[in-house]
Coordinates of C-alpha atoms in Angstrom, one line a residue:
M7 CA -67.8 -78.1 -47.2
R8 CA -65.9 -75.3 -44.8
L9 CA -62.8 -77.9 -45.0
G10 CA -62.9 -78.8 -48.4
I11 CA -62.4 -74.8 -48.8
F12 CA -60.1 -73.8 -46.6
V13 CA -57.9 -76.8 -48.1
G14 CA -58.3 -75.7 -51.7
C15 CA -57.2 -72.0 -50.0
L16 CA -54.5 -74.0 -48.4
V17 CA -53.0 -75.4 -51.5
L18 CA -53.8 -72.3 -53.8
V19 CA -51.6 -70.1 -50.8
A20 CA -48.6 -72.6 -50.4
V21 CA -48.2 -72.7 -54.2
L22 CA -48.5 -68.9 -54.7
V23 CA -45.5 -68.5 -52.2
N24 CA -43.6 -71.1 -53.7
V25 CA -43.6 -69.5 -56.9
G26 CA -43.2 -65.8 -55.2
W27 CA -46.3 -64.4 -56.0
M28 CA -47.2 -64.0 -52.5
P29 CA -44.9 -63.2 -49.8
A30 CA -43.4 -66.4 -47.8
G31 CA -43.0 -64.9 -44.3
L32 CA -40.6 -64.1 -41.6
G33 CA -37.5 -66.7 -41.1
D34 CA -39.1 -70.0 -40.6
A35 CA -42.8 -69.1 -40.5
N36 CA -43.2 -70.1 -43.9
P37 CA -45.8 -72.9 -42.7
V38 CA -48.1 -70.9 -40.6
W39 CA -47.7 -67.9 -42.7
V40 CA -49.6 -70.3 -45.5
V41 CA -52.5 -71.8 -43.0
L42 CA -53.0 -68.1 -41.5
L43 CA -53.2 -66.8 -44.9
A44 CA -55.5 -69.3 -45.8
L45 CA -57.6 -69.3 -42.9
V46 CA -57.8 -65.3 -44.0
I47 CA -59.2 -65.9 -47.2
S48 CA -61.2 -69.0 -46.6
A49 CA -63.1 -67.3 -44.1
P50 CA -65.1 -65.2 -46.2
L51 CA -65.4 -67.4 -49.2
S52 CA -66.9 -70.0 -46.5
F53 CA -69.3 -67.3 -45.3
V54 CA -70.7 -66.4 -48.8
L55 CA -70.2 -69.8 -51.0
L56 CA -71.8 -71.8 -47.8
R57 CA -74.9 -69.5 -47.4
K58 CA -77.7 -71.8 -49.0
Q59 CA -76.3 -74.5 -46.7
R60 CA -76.2 -72.6 -43.3
D61 CA -80.3 -70.9 -44.2
E62 CA -81.3 -74.5 -45.2
M63 CA -79.8 -75.7 -41.5
S64 CA -80.9 -72.5 -39.7
A65 CA -84.7 -73.6 -40.8
Q66 CA -84.1 -77.1 -39.3
I67 CA -82.7 -76.2 -36.5
S68 CA -85.5 -73.2 -35.7
G69 CA -88.3 -76.3 -36.8
R70 CA -86.5 -78.3 -33.8
V71 CA -87.0 -75.5 -31.5
A72 CA -90.8 -74.9 -32.2
G73 CA -91.1 -78.3 -31.9
A74 CA -89.4 -78.7 -29.1
K75 CA -91.3 -75.6 -27.5
E76 CA -94.5 -77.5 -28.7
K77 CA -94.1 -80.2 -26.6
L78 CA -93.1 -78.5 -23.4
A79 CA -96.2 -76.5 -23.8
A80 CA -98.5 -79.6 -23.9
N81 CA -97.1 -81.3 -21.3
R82 CA -97.2 -77.9 -19.0
S83 CA -100.9 -78.1 -19.8
Q84 CA -101.4 -81.5 -19.0
E85 CA -99.7 -81.1 -15.9
D86 CA -102.2 -78.0 -15.1
A87 CA -105.1 -80.2 -15.9
A88 CA -103.9 -83.4 -13.8
D89 CA -103.2 -80.6 -11.3
D90 CA -106.8 -79.2 -11.2
A91 CA -108.0 -82.3 -11.1
A92 CA -106.8 -83.7 -8.2
R93 CA -107.5 -80.1 -6.6
A94 CA -111.1 -80.4 -7.4

């Protein structure tokens, strides 16, 4: 989705530069200028527009981490019980 937002901004900036509504950069730097300007515009847009997807992904990741921590704690308690039984 982020790539789609960037491509949309890239096309929009390229059109606006070619029409003359935005500066075209210095000398032969036109393609670099267009890409950098598209990056600067797409970054805040993707931050705002993709907030819901980012929050959902964060919830999924935190759930996986919590599950891994529970499994690790269970394994540790099994090892402790086995060690205690061997010593007794």
